[in-house]
Amino acid sequence: MSKLIINGGNRLIGEAGIQGSKNSVLPILAATVLVKGESVIENCPLITDVEATVKILRYLGCKVKREGHTVTVDSTDADKYDIPDDLMREMRSSVVFLGAIIGRMGKASLSTPGGCEIGLRPIDLHLDSIQRFGVNIKEEYAKIEFETVKPLEGTNITLSFPSVGATENIILTACMAKGTTVIRNAAREPEISDLADFLNRCGAKISGTGEGTVVIEGVERLYPSKHRVIPDRIVAGTYMAAAAMTHGKIHISSVIPAHIAPVIPVFEEAGCDISIRGNDITLTAPPRLKSIKTVRTMPYPGFPTDMQAQIMAMTTVCHGTSVIIETIFESRYKHVSELLRFGAKIRVDGRMAVTEGIDKLTGASVISSDLRGGASLVLAGLAAQGKTAVDGVKFIDRGYENIEGVLASLGGSVTRSERNEADGAGEEQV
Ligand code: EPZ
């Protein structure tokens, strides 16, 4: 298991390009199952969740080529409709293949995607919605079987919660269903608009993504196309938080300002100066951050839950008391116990976390247990005095491409040490 070794205290100053969006590329790669022929997806980040997705595509019978940041998928010969348990376990968000497999094969079989560190992650909204297309669903033990006895028919769906994954699965199922599908209270995340942009390029007829009501006119067939994935707004926000916590200055190119807009006010309330020119954002941090009165995570365009851990890390060194309320996931505070090891002062009460900012964190040995929580520990290490070792880097590698390289290019002292389980060599005492 590799570790990140961080010597804290350096100001992060410089330019950072932003990788393609993990939460865009996963549903877009799944969508290629609907498209017979060779689709080319550009700006795919080099992260392990993409590797896991490629494994599933190949298992389904797709021919997949990966050249740097470009993934080419030819689904002409795809003939399987199940996702093996081990692949589902490797990445629970593989559930987004469901709509694409049903839309292409007319049936699907997958093991119930388990929960994860941040919550139980039920899929009831996915199942209830897919059933409305005339799909028979049989749940037994940990397996769920989907069968259509007649061609998929468009339908009207109102989501009780604007679930990102459920919205994506409905869109994928509806693309080639007969007739029209309307989704009300659809999720509005930019990644859903990116998925729709790809599908419309393939000949789908999807409108209204990013608003709240999405309309899909079913079509006979989709045709292969080329698509460039949007930049990752959460990765951009993460590196902005790194600069904010280290009295740094970061210039981020190729980000879409509207996508990062929900987090800008939080950085400004903390005393950062933000300037936006076209697709470039510059954040200049003050010598000491000010506290954040209240950050409440909400569905887009509210403050993103995927930035909660990173902003919490930032509040640990703000001057004063900050309050965070996590409204999306029921247990997305696993990073708190590890942040306390840096000397942070955080109290959690249900969905609310209260942080008393301190002058300086102290380096520590910590373990990440989920993707964004892991990123928050790296941020704390960058701001801390002394050395930090972050274990469990595999979680961070799920969504951040070369995190140590990007941070080092900004002046952070971050290296990856491959620790051999057997001899414990490379153990970094901190
Ligand atoms: C997507 O997960 C993202 N993952 C998550 O990013 C992100 O945190 C989340 O959306 C919210 O923005 C990908 O896009 C791959 P949801 P998803 O369905 O689709 C409940 C990251 O760090 N719910 O919008 O699973 C659910 O339990 C990851 O990049 C149901 O109750 O999120 C949660 O409380 C983490 N029933 C809430 O809705 C359902 O059927 C939001 O879930 C589905 C969801």
Tab-separated table of C-alpha atoms and ligand atoms in Angstrom:
chain	number	residue	atom	x	y	z
A	1	MET	CA	0.000	0.000	0.000
A	2	SER	CA	1.595	3.346	-0.946
A	3	LYS	CA	1.744	6.402	1.252
A	4	LEU	CA	2.050	10.108	0.558
A	5	ILE	CA	4.807	11.756	2.554
A	6	ILE	CA	4.278	15.485	3.017
A	7	ASN	CA	6.585	18.078	4.555
A	8	GLY	CA	4.182	20.869	5.417
A	9	GLY	CA	4.616	24.617	5.519
A	10	ASN	CA	5.347	25.480	1.888
A	11	ARG	CA	3.164	28.084	0.201
A	12	LEU	CA	1.486	26.636	-2.899
A	13	ILE	CA	2.094	29.045	-5.736
A	14	GLY	CA	1.772	28.446	-9.483
A	15	GLU	CA	-0.364	27.132	-12.303
A	16	ALA	CA	-2.456	23.969	-12.338
A	17	GLY	CA	-4.227	22.404	-15.322
A	18	ILE	CA	-7.328	20.425	-14.307
A	19	GLN	CA	-7.949	16.780	-15.223
A	20	GLY	CA	-11.145	15.553	-16.863
A	21	SER	CA	-14.084	15.009	-14.550
A	22	LYS	CA	-14.309	11.589	-12.857
A	23	ASN	CA	-18.060	11.960	-12.364
A	24	SER	CA	-18.520	12.791	-16.044
A	25	VAL	CA	-16.254	10.208	-17.613
A	26	LEU	CA	-17.766	7.250	-15.712
A	27	PRO	CA	-21.356	7.650	-17.022
A	28	ILE	CA	-20.072	8.669	-20.473
A	29	LEU	CA	-17.959	5.512	-20.769
A	30	ALA	CA	-20.972	3.492	-19.587
A	31	ALA	CA	-23.082	5.227	-22.257
A	32	THR	CA	-20.799	3.899	-25.026
A	33	VAL	CA	-22.455	0.495	-24.441
A	34	LEU	CA	-25.537	1.964	-26.137
A	35	VAL	CA	-23.557	2.953	-29.217
A	36	LYS	CA	-22.565	0.344	-31.831
A	37	GLY	CA	-19.282	1.447	-33.412
A	38	GLU	CA	-16.161	3.214	-32.181
A	39	SER	CA	-16.626	6.219	-29.856
A	40	VAL	CA	-13.634	8.330	-28.843
A	41	ILE	CA	-13.673	9.898	-25.370
A	42	GLU	CA	-10.977	12.509	-24.775
A	43	ASN	CA	-9.654	14.101	-21.564
A	44	CYS	CA	-10.211	10.929	-19.540
A	45	PRO	CA	-8.254	11.274	-16.275
A	46	LEU	CA	-5.640	8.655	-15.389
A	47	ILE	CA	-7.442	7.431	-12.257
A	48	THR	CA	-8.289	3.978	-10.981
A	49	ASP	CA	-12.063	4.479	-11.310
A	50	VAL	CA	-11.551	4.837	-15.078
A	51	GLU	CA	-9.452	1.657	-15.061
A	52	ALA	CA	-12.274	-0.162	-13.246
A	53	THR	CA	-14.803	1.160	-15.777
A	54	VAL	CA	-12.652	-0.014	-18.693
A	55	LYS	CA	-12.513	-3.474	-17.078
A	56	ILE	CA	-16.318	-3.614	-17.045
A	57	LEU	CA	-16.555	-2.453	-20.673
A	58	ARG	CA	-14.149	-5.192	-21.743
A	59	TYR	CA	-16.060	-7.770	-19.688
A	60	LEU	CA	-19.269	-6.778	-21.502
A	61	GLY	CA	-17.535	-7.485	-24.832
A	62	CYS	CA	-16.550	-3.971	-25.845
A	63	LYS	CA	-13.193	-3.385	-27.526
A	64	VAL	CA	-11.418	-0.659	-25.525
A	65	LYS	CA	-8.184	1.124	-26.367
A	66	ARG	CA	-6.539	3.548	-23.959
A	67	GLU	CA	-3.954	5.986	-25.274
A	68	GLY	CA	-2.993	8.541	-22.642
A	69	HIS	CA	-6.085	10.594	-21.861
A	70	THR	CA	-8.099	9.187	-24.770
A	71	VAL	CA	-10.260	6.083	-24.443
A	72	THR	CA	-11.711	4.518	-27.591
A	73	VAL	CA	-14.645	2.139	-27.134
A	74	ASP	CA	-16.161	-0.080	-29.840
A	75	SER	CA	-19.304	-1.693	-28.417
A	76	THR	CA	-20.422	-3.386	-31.652
A	77	ASP	CA	-19.805	-6.895	-30.269
A	78	ALA	CA	-20.902	-6.270	-26.692
A	79	ASP	CA	-22.995	-9.290	-25.745
A	80	LYS	CA	-23.019	-9.575	-21.959
A	81	TYR	CA	-25.586	-8.002	-19.685
A	82	ASP	CA	-24.237	-8.724	-16.218
A	83	ILE	CA	-21.618	-7.033	-14.044
A	84	PRO	CA	-19.654	-9.547	-11.969
A	85	ASP	CA	-19.665	-9.118	-8.204
A	86	ASP	CA	-15.943	-8.433	-7.968
A	87	LEU	CA	-16.181	-5.598	-10.489
A	88	MET	CA	-19.235	-4.148	-8.729
A	89	ARG	CA	-17.374	-4.279	-5.440
A	90	GLU	CA	-14.339	-2.623	-6.959
A	91	MET	CA	-16.447	0.418	-7.816
A	92	ARG	CA	-19.991	0.796	-6.500
A	93	SER	CA	-20.718	3.597	-8.987
A	94	SER	CA	-20.695	0.860	-11.659
A	95	VAL	CA	-24.439	0.965	-11.032
A	96	VAL	CA	-24.472	3.659	-13.718
A	97	PHE	CA	-23.968	0.874	-16.288
A	98	LEU	CA	-27.494	-0.325	-15.490
A	99	GLY	CA	-29.401	2.012	-17.802
A	100	ALA	CA	-26.952	1.516	-20.656
A	101	ILE	CA	-27.025	-2.294	-20.421
A	102	ILE	CA	-30.833	-2.413	-20.229
A	103	GLY	CA	-31.109	0.070	-23.099
A	104	ARG	CA	-28.792	-2.037	-25.266
A	105	MET	CA	-29.513	-5.645	-24.169
A	106	GLY	CA	-33.091	-5.387	-22.876
A	107	LYS	CA	-31.994	-7.058	-19.641
A	108	ALA	CA	-29.364	-6.758	-16.925
A	109	SER	CA	-28.060	-8.561	-13.879
A	110	LEU	CA	-25.927	-7.077	-11.171
A	111	SER	CA	-25.098	-7.562	-7.542
A	112	THR	CA	-26.510	-4.989	-5.160
A	113	PRO	CA	-23.890	-2.262	-4.986
A	114	GLY	CA	-22.822	-2.129	-1.372
A	115	GLY	CA	-22.578	0.999	0.705
A	116	CYS	CA	-19.276	2.696	1.305
A	117	GLU	CA	-17.529	4.868	3.876
A	118	ILE	CA	-19.812	7.830	3.256
A	119	GLY	CA	-23.145	6.111	3.487
A	120	LEU	CA	-25.421	3.190	2.676
A	121	ARG	CA	-25.856	4.437	-0.900
A	122	PRO	CA	-29.246	2.779	-1.595
A	123	ILE	CA	-30.450	2.515	-5.223
A	124	ASP	CA	-34.214	2.515	-4.630
A	125	LEU	CA	-34.651	5.632	-6.796
A	126	HIS	CA	-32.838	3.893	-9.661
A	127	LEU	CA	-34.984	0.746	-9.343
A	128	ASP	CA	-38.335	2.530	-8.961
A	129	SER	CA	-37.537	4.679	-12.004
A	130	ILE	CA	-36.360	1.844	-14.257
A	131	GLN	CA	-39.453	-0.200	-13.350
A	132	ARG	CA	-41.585	2.565	-14.869
A	133	PHE	CA	-40.171	1.748	-18.327
A	134	GLY	CA	-41.880	-1.660	-18.146
A	135	VAL	CA	-38.805	-3.454	-16.823
A	136	ASN	CA	-39.442	-6.414	-14.507
A	137	ILE	CA	-37.085	-6.365	-11.522
A	138	LYS	CA	-36.363	-9.411	-9.390
A	139	GLU	CA	-34.269	-8.894	-6.262
A	140	GLU	CA	-32.940	-12.000	-4.581
A	141	TYR	CA	-30.187	-12.110	-1.969
A	142	ALA	CA	-27.503	-9.805	-3.280
A	143	LYS	CA	-28.420	-10.101	-6.958
A	144	ILE	CA	-30.863	-7.952	-8.944
A	145	GLU	CA	-32.216	-9.219	-12.291
A	146	PHE	CA	-33.828	-6.873	-14.837
A	147	GLU	CA	-35.919	-8.194	-17.714
A	148	THR	CA	-38.032	-6.523	-20.385
A	149	VAL	CA	-40.896	-8.509	-21.865
A	150	LYS	CA	-41.669	-5.820	-24.446
A	151	PRO	CA	-39.701	-2.894	-25.893
A	152	LEU	CA	-38.885	-0.141	-23.409
A	153	GLU	CA	-41.524	2.596	-23.351
A	154	GLY	CA	-40.914	6.210	-22.399
A	155	THR	CA	-42.529	7.326	-19.138
A	156	ASN	CA	-42.931	10.215	-16.674
A	157	ILE	CA	-40.773	10.128	-13.547
A	158	THR	CA	-40.661	12.506	-10.604
A	159	LEU	CA	-37.650	11.879	-8.363
A	160	SER	CA	-38.251	12.303	-4.623
A	161	PHE	CA	-34.606	13.384	-4.389
A	162	PRO	CA	-32.503	14.805	-7.269
A	163	SER	CA	-30.211	11.778	-7.325
A	164	VAL	CA	-27.276	12.177	-9.737
A	165	GLY	CA	-26.925	8.472	-10.485
A	166	ALA	CA	-30.651	7.846	-10.802
A	167	THR	CA	-30.997	10.794	-13.212
A	168	GLU	CA	-28.152	9.382	-15.310
A	169	ASN	CA	-29.610	5.862	-15.332
A	170	ILE	CA	-33.015	7.159	-16.395
A	171	ILE	CA	-31.466	9.151	-19.252
A	172	LEU	CA	-29.492	6.088	-20.410
A	173	THR	CA	-32.573	3.841	-20.272
A	174	ALA	CA	-34.755	6.414	-22.051
A	175	CYS	CA	-32.419	7.193	-24.980
A	176	MET	CA	-33.762	4.388	-27.185
A	177	ALA	CA	-37.081	3.717	-25.454
A	178	LYS	CA	-40.219	4.181	-27.589
A	179	GLY	CA	-41.709	7.603	-27.042
A	180	THR	CA	-40.908	10.396	-24.620
A	181	THR	CA	-39.569	10.318	-21.078
A	182	VAL	CA	-39.844	13.297	-18.716
A	183	ILE	CA	-37.803	13.454	-15.505
A	184	ARG	CA	-38.997	15.956	-12.909
A	185	ASN	CA	-36.807	16.974	-9.959
A	186	ALA	CA	-33.836	15.695	-11.955
A	187	ALA	CA	-30.334	16.300	-10.603
A	188	ARG	CA	-28.722	19.362	-12.191
A	189	GLU	CA	-25.031	18.550	-11.806
A	190	PRO	CA	-22.823	19.633	-14.769
A	191	GLU	CA	-21.709	16.032	-15.270
A	192	ILE	CA	-25.270	15.157	-16.298
A	193	SER	CA	-25.230	17.875	-18.959
A	194	ASP	CA	-21.887	16.507	-20.145
A	195	LEU	CA	-23.405	13.016	-20.448
A	196	ALA	CA	-26.328	14.453	-22.412
A	197	ASP	CA	-23.946	16.383	-24.679
A	198	PHE	CA	-22.162	13.143	-25.561
A	199	LEU	CA	-25.415	11.249	-26.148
A	200	ASN	CA	-26.901	14.058	-28.263
A	201	ARG	CA	-23.734	13.988	-30.362
A	202	CYS	CA	-24.530	10.294	-30.891
A	203	GLY	CA	-28.017	11.207	-32.119
A	204	ALA	CA	-30.006	11.156	-28.903
A	205	LYS	CA	-32.664	13.780	-28.257
A	206	ILE	CA	-32.176	15.012	-24.683
A	207	SER	CA	-33.110	18.499	-23.492
A	208	GLY	CA	-33.373	20.346	-20.183
A	209	THR	CA	-30.326	18.940	-18.348
A	210	GLY	CA	-29.006	21.444	-15.795
A	211	GLU	CA	-32.484	22.791	-15.194
A	212	GLY	CA	-34.747	20.491	-13.197
A	213	THR	CA	-36.912	18.831	-15.827
A	214	VAL	CA	-35.216	16.665	-18.457
A	215	VAL	CA	-37.031	15.474	-21.602
A	216	ILE	CA	-35.741	12.537	-23.644
A	217	GLU	CA	-37.290	11.642	-27.035
A	218	GLY	CA	-36.426	7.994	-27.712
A	219	VAL	CA	-34.571	7.326	-30.999
A	220	GLU	CA	-34.038	4.147	-33.037
A	221	ARG	CA	-30.282	4.076	-32.889
A	222	LEU	CA	-27.235	5.955	-31.622
A	223	TYR	CA	-24.100	6.534	-33.678
A	224	PRO	CA	-20.498	6.619	-32.471
A	225	SER	CA	-19.001	10.043	-31.857
A	226	LYS	CA	-16.078	11.869	-30.308
A	227	HIS	CA	-16.412	13.762	-27.007
A	228	ARG	CA	-14.108	15.714	-24.710
A	229	VAL	CA	-14.926	15.348	-21.008
A	230	ILE	CA	-15.398	18.571	-19.004
A	231	PRO	CA	-12.812	19.560	-16.381
A	232	ASP	CA	-13.242	18.190	-12.868
A	233	ARG	CA	-14.792	20.934	-10.730
A	234	ILE	CA	-14.083	19.043	-7.482
A	235	VAL	CA	-10.400	18.550	-8.298
A	236	ALA	CA	-10.207	22.274	-9.145
A	237	GLY	CA	-11.824	23.143	-5.804
A	238	THR	CA	-9.453	20.798	-3.986
A	239	TYR	CA	-6.348	22.520	-5.356
A	240	MET	CA	-7.869	25.933	-4.643
A	241	ALA	CA	-8.307	24.835	-1.024
A	242	ALA	CA	-4.652	23.704	-0.958
A	243	ALA	CA	-3.517	27.204	-2.001
A	244	ALA	CA	-5.972	28.844	0.420
A	245	MET	CA	-4.607	26.841	3.374
A	246	THR	CA	-0.967	27.615	2.647
A	247	HIS	CA	-1.197	31.389	2.075
A	248	GLY	CA	-0.607	30.545	-1.573
A	249	LYS	CA	-1.654	31.765	-4.967
A	250	ILE	CA	-2.940	29.404	-7.630
A	251	HIS	CA	-3.874	30.001	-11.254
A	252	ILE	CA	-6.166	27.310	-12.587
A	253	SER	CA	-6.666	27.064	-16.346
A	254	SER	CA	-9.294	25.135	-18.268
A	255	VAL	CA	-11.922	25.033	-15.570
A	256	ILE	CA	-15.551	26.042	-16.254
A	257	PRO	CA	-16.228	28.914	-13.794
A	258	ALA	CA	-19.979	28.263	-13.667
A	259	HIS	CA	-19.254	24.736	-12.412
A	260	ILE	CA	-17.032	25.948	-9.589
A	261	ALA	CA	-19.314	28.912	-8.746
A	262	PRO	CA	-20.932	27.200	-5.714
A	263	VAL	CA	-17.604	27.111	-3.824
A	264	ILE	CA	-16.301	30.595	-4.731
A	265	PRO	CA	-18.305	32.441	-2.021
A	266	VAL	CA	-16.810	30.126	0.636
A	267	PHE	CA	-13.243	30.964	-0.406
A	268	GLU	CA	-14.157	34.672	-0.525
A	269	GLU	CA	-15.743	34.531	2.952
A	270	ALA	CA	-12.451	32.999	4.153
A	271	GLY	CA	-10.666	36.084	2.839
A	272	CYS	CA	-9.296	34.759	-0.470
A	273	ASP	CA	-9.227	37.021	-3.505
A	274	ILE	CA	-10.698	35.279	-6.559
A	275	SER	CA	-10.399	36.579	-10.091
A	276	ILE	CA	-12.037	34.890	-13.064
A	277	ARG	CA	-11.044	35.549	-16.685
A	278	GLY	CA	-12.738	33.309	-19.250
A	279	ASN	CA	-11.972	29.739	-18.181
A	280	ASP	CA	-9.120	30.769	-15.894
A	281	ILE	CA	-9.452	31.266	-12.147
A	282	THR	CA	-6.849	32.808	-9.844
A	283	LEU	CA	-7.093	32.425	-6.063
A	284	THR	CA	-4.865	34.521	-3.816
A	285	ALA	CA	-4.931	33.544	-0.151
A	286	PRO	CA	-4.486	35.892	2.839
A	287	PRO	CA	-1.791	35.194	5.446
A	288	ARG	CA	-4.558	33.959	7.800
A	289	LEU	CA	-7.974	32.688	6.689
A	290	LYS	CA	-11.206	33.889	8.285
A	291	SER	CA	-13.803	31.422	9.555
A	292	ILE	CA	-16.841	30.345	7.527
A	293	LYS	CA	-20.140	30.992	9.270
A	294	THR	CA	-22.063	28.070	7.762
A	295	VAL	CA	-21.480	25.754	4.809
A	296	ARG	CA	-24.449	23.534	3.979
A	297	THR	CA	-23.970	20.842	1.308
A	298	MET	CA	-26.806	20.757	-1.226
A	299	PRO	CA	-27.565	19.301	-4.674
A	300	TYR	CA	-26.108	21.408	-7.521
A	301	PRO	CA	-26.110	24.398	-7.840
A	302	GLY	CA	-25.708	24.342	-4.051
A	303	PHE	CA	-22.395	23.731	-2.272
A	304	PRO	CA	-21.137	20.280	-3.397
A	305	THR	CA	-20.893	17.495	-0.821
A	306	ASP	CA	-17.735	16.360	-2.649
A	307	MET	CA	-16.002	19.531	-1.414
A	308	GLN	CA	-17.137	19.183	2.226
A	309	ALA	CA	-14.081	17.343	3.542
A	310	GLN	CA	-11.669	19.687	1.766
A	311	ILE	CA	-13.369	22.810	3.138
A	312	MET	CA	-13.441	21.231	6.583
A	313	ALA	CA	-9.672	20.821	6.382
A	314	MET	CA	-9.445	24.483	5.415
A	315	THR	CA	-11.576	25.606	8.393
A	316	THR	CA	-9.184	23.886	10.818
A	317	VAL	CA	-6.696	26.742	10.257
A	318	CYS	CA	-9.204	29.600	9.859
A	319	HIS	CA	-9.357	32.282	12.548
A	320	GLY	CA	-12.561	31.607	14.523
A	321	THR	CA	-15.402	29.084	14.482
A	322	SER	CA	-16.825	27.526	11.306
A	323	VAL	CA	-19.918	25.346	10.890
A	324	ILE	CA	-20.474	22.667	8.248
A	325	ILE	CA	-23.776	20.858	7.703
A	326	GLU	CA	-23.655	17.718	5.525
A	327	THR	CA	-27.170	17.230	4.141
A	328	ILE	CA	-26.480	14.723	1.332
A	329	PHE	CA	-24.772	11.689	2.900
A	330	GLU	CA	-25.520	10.342	6.349
A	331	SER	CA	-21.945	9.515	7.377
A	332	ARG	CA	-19.552	11.692	5.461
A	333	TYR	CA	-17.428	12.724	8.464
A	334	LYS	CA	-14.992	9.789	8.565
A	335	HIS	CA	-12.136	12.232	7.907
A	336	VAL	CA	-12.783	14.089	11.191
A	337	SER	CA	-11.077	11.545	13.440
A	338	GLU	CA	-7.990	11.716	11.228
A	339	LEU	CA	-8.011	15.532	11.083
A	340	LEU	CA	-8.007	15.558	14.903
A	341	ARG	CA	-4.616	13.838	14.767
A	342	PHE	CA	-3.205	17.053	13.290
A	343	GLY	CA	-4.400	18.915	16.416
A	344	ALA	CA	-7.539	20.209	14.708
A	345	LYS	CA	-10.466	21.157	16.975
A	346	ILE	CA	-13.665	19.705	15.443
A	347	ARG	CA	-16.886	18.628	17.109
A	348	VAL	CA	-19.474	16.554	15.191
A	349	ASP	CA	-23.100	16.424	16.242
A	350	GLY	CA	-25.211	14.453	13.755
A	351	ARG	CA	-25.053	16.216	10.394
A	352	MET	CA	-23.300	19.270	11.853
A	353	ALA	CA	-19.546	19.747	12.356
A	354	VAL	CA	-18.186	22.740	14.296
A	355	THR	CA	-14.517	23.648	13.869
A	356	GLU	CA	-12.504	26.001	16.109
A	357	GLY	CA	-9.651	27.164	13.890
A	358	ILE	CA	-6.114	26.933	15.325
A	359	ASP	CA	-2.924	28.756	14.316
A	360	LYS	CA	-0.979	25.738	13.134
A	361	LEU	CA	-1.633	22.049	12.529
A	362	THR	CA	1.066	19.550	13.423
A	363	GLY	CA	2.133	16.825	10.979
A	364	ALA	CA	0.751	13.333	11.732
A	365	SER	CA	0.443	9.773	10.467
A	366	VAL	CA	-3.098	9.403	9.106
A	367	ILE	CA	-5.138	6.951	7.060
A	368	SER	CA	-7.611	7.863	4.367
A	369	SER	CA	-10.751	5.728	4.062
A	370	ASP	CA	-12.551	7.484	1.216
A	371	LEU	CA	-11.709	9.619	-1.778
A	372	ARG	CA	-12.507	13.161	-0.655
A	373	GLY	CA	-11.698	12.484	2.991
A	374	GLY	CA	-8.268	11.347	1.832
A	375	ALA	CA	-7.820	14.567	-0.134
A	376	SER	CA	-8.660	16.563	3.011
A	377	LEU	CA	-5.857	14.807	4.899
A	378	VAL	CA	-3.370	15.740	2.180
A	379	LEU	CA	-4.507	19.369	2.424
A	380	ALA	CA	-4.026	19.309	6.204
A	381	GLY	CA	-0.535	17.838	5.730
A	382	LEU	CA	0.380	20.666	3.346
A	383	ALA	CA	-0.631	23.292	5.924
A	384	ALA	CA	0.801	21.458	8.957
A	385	GLN	CA	4.134	22.066	10.601
A	386	GLY	CA	6.419	19.037	10.145
A	387	LYS	CA	5.981	15.719	8.388
A	388	THR	CA	2.742	13.918	7.514
A	389	ALA	CA	2.262	10.402	6.183
A	390	VAL	CA	-1.091	9.670	4.500
A	391	ASP	CA	-1.837	5.960	4.164
A	392	GLY	CA	-4.665	4.500	2.058
A	393	VAL	CA	-3.634	6.460	-1.024
A	394	LYS	CA	-5.559	3.995	-3.200
A	395	PHE	CA	-8.742	5.847	-2.243
A	396	ILE	CA	-7.251	9.156	-3.400
A	397	ASP	CA	-6.016	7.595	-6.645
A	398	ARG	CA	-9.631	6.729	-7.471
A	399	GLY	CA	-10.314	10.366	-8.352
A	400	TYR	CA	-7.086	12.389	-8.424
A	401	GLU	CA	-4.583	11.965	-11.258
A	402	ASN	CA	-1.000	12.253	-10.002
A	403	ILE	CA	-1.940	14.282	-6.931
A	404	GLU	CA	1.644	14.306	-5.664
A	405	GLY	CA	2.932	15.581	-9.020
A	406	VAL	CA	0.390	18.400	-9.210
A	407	LEU	CA	1.029	19.531	-5.629
A	408	ALA	CA	4.814	19.294	-6.060
A	409	SER	CA	4.563	21.441	-9.220
A	410	LEU	CA	2.904	24.098	-7.031
A	411	GLY	CA	5.753	23.989	-4.509
A	412	GLY	CA	4.336	21.408	-2.106
A	413	SER	CA	6.769	18.843	-0.684
A	414	VAL	CA	4.782	15.681	-1.495
A	415	THR	CA	6.261	12.311	-2.467
A	416	ARG	CA	4.777	8.828	-2.845
A	417	SER	CA	6.502	6.023	-0.970
A	418	GLU	CA	5.657	2.430	-1.930
A	419	ARG	CA	5.591	0.613	1.372
A	420	ASN	CA	6.142	-3.141	1.085
A	421	GLU	CA	3.682	-4.880	3.417
A	422	ALA	CA	6.196	-7.672	4.049
A	423	ASP	CA	9.114	-5.772	5.446
A	424	GLY	CA	7.413	-2.506	6.299
A	425	ALA	CA	10.278	-0.862	4.430
A	426	GLY	CA	9.639	2.719	3.601
A	427	GLU	CA	7.844	3.145	6.894
A	428	GLU	CA	7.942	6.852	7.465
A	429	GLN	CA	7.863	7.730	11.126
A	430	VAL	CA	6.306	11.170	11.575
B	1	EPZ	C1	-22.784	10.994	-7.327
B	1	EPZ	O1	-23.045	9.867	-6.500
B	1	EPZ	C2	-21.275	11.187	-7.303
B	1	EPZ	N1	-20.618	9.999	-7.857
B	1	EPZ	C3	-20.799	11.412	-5.869
B	1	EPZ	O2	-19.400	11.692	-5.924
B	1	EPZ	C4	-21.512	12.640	-5.308
B	1	EPZ	O3	-21.138	12.807	-3.957
B	1	EPZ	C5	-23.033	12.441	-5.412
B	1	EPZ	O4	-23.402	12.170	-6.778
B	1	EPZ	C6	-23.802	13.668	-4.957
B	1	EPZ	O5	-23.417	14.764	-5.710
B	1	EPZ	C7	-20.552	9.851	-9.203
B	1	EPZ	O6	-21.080	10.654	-9.953
B	1	EPZ	C8	-19.814	8.650	-9.705
B	1	EPZ	P1	-26.828	10.548	-5.440
B	1	EPZ	P2	-24.533	9.228	-6.496
B	1	EPZ	O7	-27.580	9.433	-6.067
B	1	EPZ	O8	-25.122	9.282	-7.843
B	1	EPZ	C9	-29.414	9.057	-1.754
B	1	EPZ	C10	-17.162	11.541	-5.316
B	1	EPZ	O9	-16.563	11.820	-4.275
B	1	EPZ	N2	-29.988	8.096	-2.707
B	1	EPZ	O10	-27.074	11.940	-5.893
B	1	EPZ	O11	-24.453	7.917	-5.808
B	1	EPZ	C11	-27.961	8.727	-1.417
B	1	EPZ	O12	-27.904	7.766	-0.378
B	1	EPZ	C12	-18.475	10.814	-5.243
B	1	EPZ	O13	-16.765	11.836	-6.480
B	1	EPZ	C13	-31.067	7.300	-2.310
B	1	EPZ	O14	-31.534	7.398	-1.172
B	1	EPZ	O15	-25.278	10.276	-5.541
B	1	EPZ	C14	-27.424	10.054	-0.977
B	1	EPZ	O16	-27.798	10.283	0.363
B	1	EPZ	C15	-18.899	10.477	-3.827
B	1	EPZ	N3	-31.573	6.400	-3.184
B	1	EPZ	C16	-28.157	11.051	-1.884
B	1	EPZ	O17	-29.306	10.364	-2.365
B	1	EPZ	C17	-31.074	6.257	-4.443
B	1	EPZ	O18	-31.606	5.430	-5.215
B	1	EPZ	C18	-27.323	11.522	-3.060
B	1	EPZ	O19	-27.028	10.425	-3.841
B	1	EPZ	C19	-29.979	7.066	-4.833
B	1	EPZ	C20	-29.458	7.978	-3.950
